[in-house]
PDB file of C-alpha atoms in Angstrom:
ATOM      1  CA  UNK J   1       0.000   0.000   0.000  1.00  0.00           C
ATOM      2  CA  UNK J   2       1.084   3.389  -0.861  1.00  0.00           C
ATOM      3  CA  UNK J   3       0.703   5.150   2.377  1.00  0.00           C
ATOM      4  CA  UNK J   4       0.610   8.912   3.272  1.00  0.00           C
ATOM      5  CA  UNK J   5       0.124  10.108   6.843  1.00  0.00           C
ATOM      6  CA  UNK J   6      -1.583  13.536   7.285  1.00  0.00           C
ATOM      7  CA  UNK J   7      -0.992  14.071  11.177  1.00  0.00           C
ATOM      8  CA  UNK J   8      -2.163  17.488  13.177  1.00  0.00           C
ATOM      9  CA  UNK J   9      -3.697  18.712  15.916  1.00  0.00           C
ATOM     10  CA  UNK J  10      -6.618  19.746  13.359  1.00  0.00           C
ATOM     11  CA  UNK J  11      -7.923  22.231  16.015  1.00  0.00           C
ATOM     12  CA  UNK J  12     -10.769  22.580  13.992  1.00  0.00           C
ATOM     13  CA  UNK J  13     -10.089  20.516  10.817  1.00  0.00           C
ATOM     14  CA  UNK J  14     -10.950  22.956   7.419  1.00  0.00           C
ATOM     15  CA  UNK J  15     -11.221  22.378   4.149  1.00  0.00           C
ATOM     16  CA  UNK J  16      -7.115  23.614   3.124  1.00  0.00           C
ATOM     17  CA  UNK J  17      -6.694  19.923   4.951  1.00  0.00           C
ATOM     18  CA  UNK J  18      -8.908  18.655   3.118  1.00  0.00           C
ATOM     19  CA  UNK J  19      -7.986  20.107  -0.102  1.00  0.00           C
ATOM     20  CA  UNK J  20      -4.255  19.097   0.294  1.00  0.00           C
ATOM     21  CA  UNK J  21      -4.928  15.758   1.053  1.00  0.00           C
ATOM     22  CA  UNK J  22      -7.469  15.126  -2.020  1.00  0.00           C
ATOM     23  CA  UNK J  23      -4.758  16.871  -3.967  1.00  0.00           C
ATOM     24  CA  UNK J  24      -1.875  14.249  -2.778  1.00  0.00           C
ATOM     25  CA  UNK J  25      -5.084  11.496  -3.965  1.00  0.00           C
ATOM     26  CA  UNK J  26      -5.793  12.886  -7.383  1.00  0.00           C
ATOM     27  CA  UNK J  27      -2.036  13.898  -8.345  1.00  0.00           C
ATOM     28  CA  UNK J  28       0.189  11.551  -6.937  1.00  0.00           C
ATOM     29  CA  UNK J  29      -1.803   8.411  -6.843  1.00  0.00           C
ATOM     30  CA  UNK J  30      -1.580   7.245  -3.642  1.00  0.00           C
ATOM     31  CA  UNK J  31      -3.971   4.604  -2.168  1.00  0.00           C
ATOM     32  CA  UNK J  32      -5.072   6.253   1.233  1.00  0.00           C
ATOM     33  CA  UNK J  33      -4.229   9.217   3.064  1.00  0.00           C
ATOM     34  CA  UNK J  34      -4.441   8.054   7.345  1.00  0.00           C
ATOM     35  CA  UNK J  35      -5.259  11.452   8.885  1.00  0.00           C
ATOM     36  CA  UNK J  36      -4.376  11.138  12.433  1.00  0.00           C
ATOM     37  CA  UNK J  37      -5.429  13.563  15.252  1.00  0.00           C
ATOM     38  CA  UNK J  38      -2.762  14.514  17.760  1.00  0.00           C
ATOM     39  CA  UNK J  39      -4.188  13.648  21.451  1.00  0.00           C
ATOM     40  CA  UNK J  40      -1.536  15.271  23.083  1.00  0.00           C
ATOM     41  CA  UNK J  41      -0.046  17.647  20.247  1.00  0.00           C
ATOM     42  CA  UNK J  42       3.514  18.767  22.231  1.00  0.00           C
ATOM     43  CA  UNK J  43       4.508  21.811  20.445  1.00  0.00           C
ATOM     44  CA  UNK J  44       1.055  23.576  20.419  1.00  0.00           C
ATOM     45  CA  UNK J  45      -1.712  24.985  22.956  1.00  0.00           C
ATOM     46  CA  UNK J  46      -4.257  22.751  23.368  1.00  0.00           C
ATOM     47  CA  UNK J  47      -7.148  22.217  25.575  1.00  0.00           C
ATOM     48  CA  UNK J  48      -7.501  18.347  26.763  1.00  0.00           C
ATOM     49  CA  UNK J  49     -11.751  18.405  26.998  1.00  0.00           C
ATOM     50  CA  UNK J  50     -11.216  19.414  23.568  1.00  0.00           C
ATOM     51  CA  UNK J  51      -9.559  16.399  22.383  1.00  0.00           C
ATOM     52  CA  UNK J  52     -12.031  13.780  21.362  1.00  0.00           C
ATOM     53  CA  UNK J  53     -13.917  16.948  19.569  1.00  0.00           C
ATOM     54  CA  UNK J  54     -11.548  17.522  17.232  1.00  0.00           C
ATOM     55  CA  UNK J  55     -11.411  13.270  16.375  1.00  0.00           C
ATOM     56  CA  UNK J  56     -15.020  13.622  15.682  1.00  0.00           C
ATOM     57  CA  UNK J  57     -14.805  16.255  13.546  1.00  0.00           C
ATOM     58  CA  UNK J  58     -12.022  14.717  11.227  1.00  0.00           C
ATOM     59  CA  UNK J  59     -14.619  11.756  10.933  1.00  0.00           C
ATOM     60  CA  UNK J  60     -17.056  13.916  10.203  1.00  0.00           C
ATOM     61  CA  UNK J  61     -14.943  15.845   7.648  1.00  0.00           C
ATOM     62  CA  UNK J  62     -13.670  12.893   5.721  1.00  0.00           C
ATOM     63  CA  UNK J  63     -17.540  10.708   5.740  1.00  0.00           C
ATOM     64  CA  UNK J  64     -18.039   9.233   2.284  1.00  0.00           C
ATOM     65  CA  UNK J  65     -14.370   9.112   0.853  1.00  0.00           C
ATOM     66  CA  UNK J  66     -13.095   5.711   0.389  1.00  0.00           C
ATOM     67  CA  UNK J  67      -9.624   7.214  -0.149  1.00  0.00           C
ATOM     68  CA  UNK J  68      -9.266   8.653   3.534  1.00  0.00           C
ATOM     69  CA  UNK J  69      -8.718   6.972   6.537  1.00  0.00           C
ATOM     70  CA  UNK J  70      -9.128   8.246  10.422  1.00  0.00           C
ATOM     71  CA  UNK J  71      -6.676   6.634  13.066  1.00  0.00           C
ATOM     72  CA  UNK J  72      -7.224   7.069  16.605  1.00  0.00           C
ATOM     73  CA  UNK J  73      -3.723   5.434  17.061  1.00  0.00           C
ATOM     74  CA  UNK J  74      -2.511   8.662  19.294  1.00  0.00           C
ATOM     75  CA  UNK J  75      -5.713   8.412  21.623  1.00  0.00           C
ATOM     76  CA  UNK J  76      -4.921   4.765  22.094  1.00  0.00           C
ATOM     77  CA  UNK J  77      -1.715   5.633  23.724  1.00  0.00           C
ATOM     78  CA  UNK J  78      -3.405   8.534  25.953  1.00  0.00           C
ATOM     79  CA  UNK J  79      -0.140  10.089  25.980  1.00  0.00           C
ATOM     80  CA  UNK J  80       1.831  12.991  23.943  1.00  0.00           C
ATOM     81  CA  UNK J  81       1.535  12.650  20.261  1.00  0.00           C
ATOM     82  CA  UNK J  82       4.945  12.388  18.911  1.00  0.00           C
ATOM     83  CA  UNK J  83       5.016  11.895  15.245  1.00  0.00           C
ATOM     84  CA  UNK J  84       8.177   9.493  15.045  1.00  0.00           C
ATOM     85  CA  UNK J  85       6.538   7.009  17.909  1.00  0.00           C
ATOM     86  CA  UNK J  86       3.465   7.167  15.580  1.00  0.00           C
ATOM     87  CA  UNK J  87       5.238   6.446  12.073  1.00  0.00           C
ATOM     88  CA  UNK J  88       6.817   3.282  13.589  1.00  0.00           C
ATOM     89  CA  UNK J  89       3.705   1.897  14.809  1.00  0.00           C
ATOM     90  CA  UNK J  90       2.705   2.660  11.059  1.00  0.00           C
ATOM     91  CA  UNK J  91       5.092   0.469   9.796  1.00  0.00           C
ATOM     92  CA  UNK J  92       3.944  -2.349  12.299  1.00  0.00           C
ATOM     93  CA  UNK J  93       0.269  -1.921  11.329  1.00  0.00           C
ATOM     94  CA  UNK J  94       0.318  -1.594   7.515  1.00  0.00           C
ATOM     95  CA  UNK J  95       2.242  -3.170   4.598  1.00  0.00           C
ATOM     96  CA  UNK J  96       3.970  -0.160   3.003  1.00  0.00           C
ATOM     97  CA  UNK J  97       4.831   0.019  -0.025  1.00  0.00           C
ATOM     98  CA  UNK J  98       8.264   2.372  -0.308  1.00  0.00           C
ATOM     99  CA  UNK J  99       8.309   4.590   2.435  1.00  0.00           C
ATOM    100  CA  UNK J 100       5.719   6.410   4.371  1.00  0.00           C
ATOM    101  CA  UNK J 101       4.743   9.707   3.141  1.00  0.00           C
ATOM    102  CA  UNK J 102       3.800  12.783   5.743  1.00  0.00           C
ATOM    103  CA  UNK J 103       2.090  15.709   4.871  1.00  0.00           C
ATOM    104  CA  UNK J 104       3.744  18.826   6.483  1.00  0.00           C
ATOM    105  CA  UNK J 105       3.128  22.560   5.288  1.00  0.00           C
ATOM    106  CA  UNK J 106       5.980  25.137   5.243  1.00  0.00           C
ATOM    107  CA  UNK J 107       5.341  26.491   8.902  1.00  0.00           C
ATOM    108  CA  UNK J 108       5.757  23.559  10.662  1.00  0.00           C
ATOM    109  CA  UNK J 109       8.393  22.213   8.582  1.00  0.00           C
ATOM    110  CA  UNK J 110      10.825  24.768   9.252  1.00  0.00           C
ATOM    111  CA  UNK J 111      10.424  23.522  12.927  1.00  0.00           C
ATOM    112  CA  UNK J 112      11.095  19.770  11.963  1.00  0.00           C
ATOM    113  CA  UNK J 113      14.523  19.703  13.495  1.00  0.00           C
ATOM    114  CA  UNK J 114      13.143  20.156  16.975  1.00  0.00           C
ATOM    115  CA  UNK J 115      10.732  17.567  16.997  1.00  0.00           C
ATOM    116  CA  UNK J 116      11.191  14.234  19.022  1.00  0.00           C
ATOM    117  CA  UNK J 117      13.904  11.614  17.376  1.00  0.00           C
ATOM    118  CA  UNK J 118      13.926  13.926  14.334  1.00  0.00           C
ATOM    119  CA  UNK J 119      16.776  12.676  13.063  1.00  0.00           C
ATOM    120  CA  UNK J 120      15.765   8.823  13.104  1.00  0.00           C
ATOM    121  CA  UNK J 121      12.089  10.410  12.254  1.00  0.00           C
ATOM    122  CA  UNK J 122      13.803  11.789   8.901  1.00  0.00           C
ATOM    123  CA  UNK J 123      14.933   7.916   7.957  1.00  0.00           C
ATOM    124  CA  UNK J 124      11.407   6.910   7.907  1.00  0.00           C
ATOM    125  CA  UNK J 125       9.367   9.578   5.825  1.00  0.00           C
ATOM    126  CA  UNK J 126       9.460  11.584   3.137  1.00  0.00           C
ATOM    127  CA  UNK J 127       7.726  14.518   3.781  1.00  0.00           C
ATOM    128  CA  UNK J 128       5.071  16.395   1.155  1.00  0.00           C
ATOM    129  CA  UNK J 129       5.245  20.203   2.001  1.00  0.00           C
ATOM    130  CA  UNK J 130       2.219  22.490   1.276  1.00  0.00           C
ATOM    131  CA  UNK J 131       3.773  26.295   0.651  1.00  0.00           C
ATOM    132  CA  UNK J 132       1.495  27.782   3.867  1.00  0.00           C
ATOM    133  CA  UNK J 133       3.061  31.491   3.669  1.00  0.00           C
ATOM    134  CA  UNK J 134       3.235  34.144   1.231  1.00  0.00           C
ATOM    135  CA  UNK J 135       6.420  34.922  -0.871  1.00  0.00           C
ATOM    136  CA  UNK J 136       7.875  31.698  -0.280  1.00  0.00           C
ATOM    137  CA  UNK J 137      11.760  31.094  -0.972  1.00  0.00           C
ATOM    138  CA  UNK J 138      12.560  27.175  -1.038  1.00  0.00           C
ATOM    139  CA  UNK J 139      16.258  27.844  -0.538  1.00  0.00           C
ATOM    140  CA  UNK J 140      15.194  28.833   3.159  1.00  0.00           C
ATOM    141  CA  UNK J 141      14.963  24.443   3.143  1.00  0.00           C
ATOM    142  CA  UNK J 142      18.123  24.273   1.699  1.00  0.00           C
ATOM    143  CA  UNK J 143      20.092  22.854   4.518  1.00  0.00           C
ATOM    144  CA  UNK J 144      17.562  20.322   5.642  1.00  0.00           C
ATOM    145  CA  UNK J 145      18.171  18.595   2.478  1.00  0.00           C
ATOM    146  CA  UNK J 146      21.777  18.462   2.595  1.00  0.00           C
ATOM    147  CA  UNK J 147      21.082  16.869   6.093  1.00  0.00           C
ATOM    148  CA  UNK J 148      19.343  14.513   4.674  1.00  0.00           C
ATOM    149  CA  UNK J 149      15.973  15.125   4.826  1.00  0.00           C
ATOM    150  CA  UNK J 150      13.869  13.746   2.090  1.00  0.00           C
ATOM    151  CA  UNK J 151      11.203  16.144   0.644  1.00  0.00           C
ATOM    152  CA  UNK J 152       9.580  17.798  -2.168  1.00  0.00           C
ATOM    153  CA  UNK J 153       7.230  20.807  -2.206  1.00  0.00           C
ATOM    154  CA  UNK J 154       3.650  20.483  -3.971  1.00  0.00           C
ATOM    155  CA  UNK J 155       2.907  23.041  -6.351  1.00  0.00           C
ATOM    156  CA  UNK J 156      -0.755  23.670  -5.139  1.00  0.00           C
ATOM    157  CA  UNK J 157      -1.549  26.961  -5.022  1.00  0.00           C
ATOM    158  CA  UNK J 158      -1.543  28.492  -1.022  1.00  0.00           C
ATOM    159  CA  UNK J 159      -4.868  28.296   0.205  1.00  0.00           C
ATOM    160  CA  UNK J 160      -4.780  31.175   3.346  1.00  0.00           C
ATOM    161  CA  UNK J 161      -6.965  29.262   5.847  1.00  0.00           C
ATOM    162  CA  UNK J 162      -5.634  28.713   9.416  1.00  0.00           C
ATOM    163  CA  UNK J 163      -7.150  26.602  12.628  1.00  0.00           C
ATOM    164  CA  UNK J 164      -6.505  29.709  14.496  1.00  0.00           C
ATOM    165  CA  UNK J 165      -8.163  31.991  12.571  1.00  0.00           C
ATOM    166  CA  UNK J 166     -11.216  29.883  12.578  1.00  0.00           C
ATOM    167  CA  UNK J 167     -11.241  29.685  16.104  1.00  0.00           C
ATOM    168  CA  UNK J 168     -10.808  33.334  16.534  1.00  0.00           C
ATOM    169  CA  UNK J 169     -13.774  33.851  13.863  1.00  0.00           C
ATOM    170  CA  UNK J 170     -16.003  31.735  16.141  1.00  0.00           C
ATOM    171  CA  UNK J 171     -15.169  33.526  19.598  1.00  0.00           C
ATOM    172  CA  UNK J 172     -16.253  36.907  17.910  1.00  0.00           C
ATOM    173  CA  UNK J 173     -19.595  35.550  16.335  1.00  0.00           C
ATOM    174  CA  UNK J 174     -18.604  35.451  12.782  1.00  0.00           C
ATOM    175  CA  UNK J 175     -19.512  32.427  10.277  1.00  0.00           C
ATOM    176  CA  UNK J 176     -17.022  30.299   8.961  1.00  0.00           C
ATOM    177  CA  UNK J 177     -19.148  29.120   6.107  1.00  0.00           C
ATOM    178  CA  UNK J 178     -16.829  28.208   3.446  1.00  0.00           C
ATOM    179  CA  UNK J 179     -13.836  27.596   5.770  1.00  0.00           C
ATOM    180  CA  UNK J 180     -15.153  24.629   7.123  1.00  0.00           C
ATOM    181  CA  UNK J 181     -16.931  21.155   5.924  1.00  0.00           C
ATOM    182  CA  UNK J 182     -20.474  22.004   6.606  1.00  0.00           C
ATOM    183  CA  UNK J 183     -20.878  18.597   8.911  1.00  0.00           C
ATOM    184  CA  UNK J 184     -17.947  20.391  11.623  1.00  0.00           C
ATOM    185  CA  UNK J 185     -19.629  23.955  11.367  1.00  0.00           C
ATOM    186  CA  UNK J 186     -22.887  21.847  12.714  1.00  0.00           C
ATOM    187  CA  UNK J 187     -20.979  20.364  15.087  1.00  0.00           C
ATOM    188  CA  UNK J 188     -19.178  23.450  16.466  1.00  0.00           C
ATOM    189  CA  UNK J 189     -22.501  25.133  16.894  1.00  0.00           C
ATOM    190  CA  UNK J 190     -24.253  22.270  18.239  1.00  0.00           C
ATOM    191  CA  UNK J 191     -21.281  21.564  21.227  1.00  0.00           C
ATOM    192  CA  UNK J 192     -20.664  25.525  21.426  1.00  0.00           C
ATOM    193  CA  UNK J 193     -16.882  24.734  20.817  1.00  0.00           C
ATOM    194  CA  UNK J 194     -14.054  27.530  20.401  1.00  0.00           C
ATOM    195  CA  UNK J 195     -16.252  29.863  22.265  1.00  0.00           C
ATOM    196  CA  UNK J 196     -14.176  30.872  25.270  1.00  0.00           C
TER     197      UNK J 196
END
C-alpha cells in the first residue's frame, strides 16, 4: 500500500486539509491518506476536553471518501503525540509500499529539526510540504536537504486558511461558512466549541 500520513492537531479541521490531502489522492496516486489527530499535540496549545472533539470532527470531515482513513492510534496511547513514535507503529500496522509519506506545510516544517527523534524520524518519511506562507523562498529548506531530509514541495496553489483563525472567527460571532466542511460547522454550533 502506498501510504501517506496527514498528522495534526486539526484544532478545527478545514477544508485547506482537506484540499491538500485530495490533492496528494488525485495527483500523486496514492492509495489512502491516514489522517491522524494529535491527542496530546507537544509543540502547540491545546485544551484536553477538547480532544475527542476535534477526532469527531475529522470523521465527520472525511464521511463518504473511500480514499481517507481516520486513526485514533494517538488516543490509544493517551499520551503525547509524537510523530516518530506514531510512524513506527505505522510500519507495524500496515504493509507499506516504499516509504511512508507525511504531509507537512511550510510552517511547521521549518520547525522539523526540533521535533522528538527527528533525526531517526527523517529515515522513515518523506515529507510532502504544502507552501502555507506568502512569498515563499525554497532555498530557506536548503540545509535540511543536505542533512538529509527527504522532501519535495507540492505546487498547489496556497490556500490562506488557518485553525486559528477559525477559532478566533467563532469567539467573535462570525460564520465560517466556506472555511469549514459544513458537517464540523454543525458540530461546532451544536457543542458551542471555540467559544471561550
Amino acid at each position: 500500500m502506498k501510504l501517506c500520513v496527514f498528522q495534526g492537531t486539526f484544532n478545527p479541521i478545514h477544508n485547506a486539509h482537506l484540499g491538500a490531502a485530495k490533492y496528494i489522492i488525485e495527483k500523486l496516486h496514492y492509495d489512502k491518506v491516514i489522517f491522524i489527530p494529535a491527542f496530546r499535540p507537544p509543540h502547540k496549545d491545546y485544551k484536553e476536553s477538547y480532544s475527542i472533539h476535534r477526532l469527531n470532527m475529522v470523521k465527520l470531515a472525511v464521511e463518504g471518501n473511500s480514499h481517507f482513513i481516520v486513526s485514533d492510534i494517538e488516543f490509544k496511547r493517551c499520551d503525547t503525540s509524537y510523530t516518530y513514535t506514531t510512524i513506527c507503529e505505522l510500519y507495524n500496522t500496515f504493509s507499506v509500499e516504499g516509504k511512508i509519506k507525511f504531509i507537512i506545510g511550510t510552517d511547521a516544517f521549518k520547525r522539523i529539526e526540533s521535533w522528538y527523534k527527528a533525526d531517526e524520524l527523517k529515515k522513515l518519511v518523506d515529507f510532502i510540504v504544502f507552501i502555507r506562507e506568502n512569498n515563499f523562498n525554497p532555498e530557506e529548506f536548503r540545509n535540511l536537504k543536505e542533512k538529509g531530509y527527504s522532501f519535495e514541495f507540492m505546487p498547489m496553489e496556497f490556500n490562506d486558511i488557518s485553525s486559528t483563525e477559525i477559532r478566533e472567527r467563532i469567539k467573535e460571532g462570525r460564520s465560517v461558512t466556506g472555511l469549514v466542511p459544513e458537517k464540523v460547522e454543525e458540530y461546532i454550533k451544536e457543542n458551542e466549541l471555540y467559544k471561550d
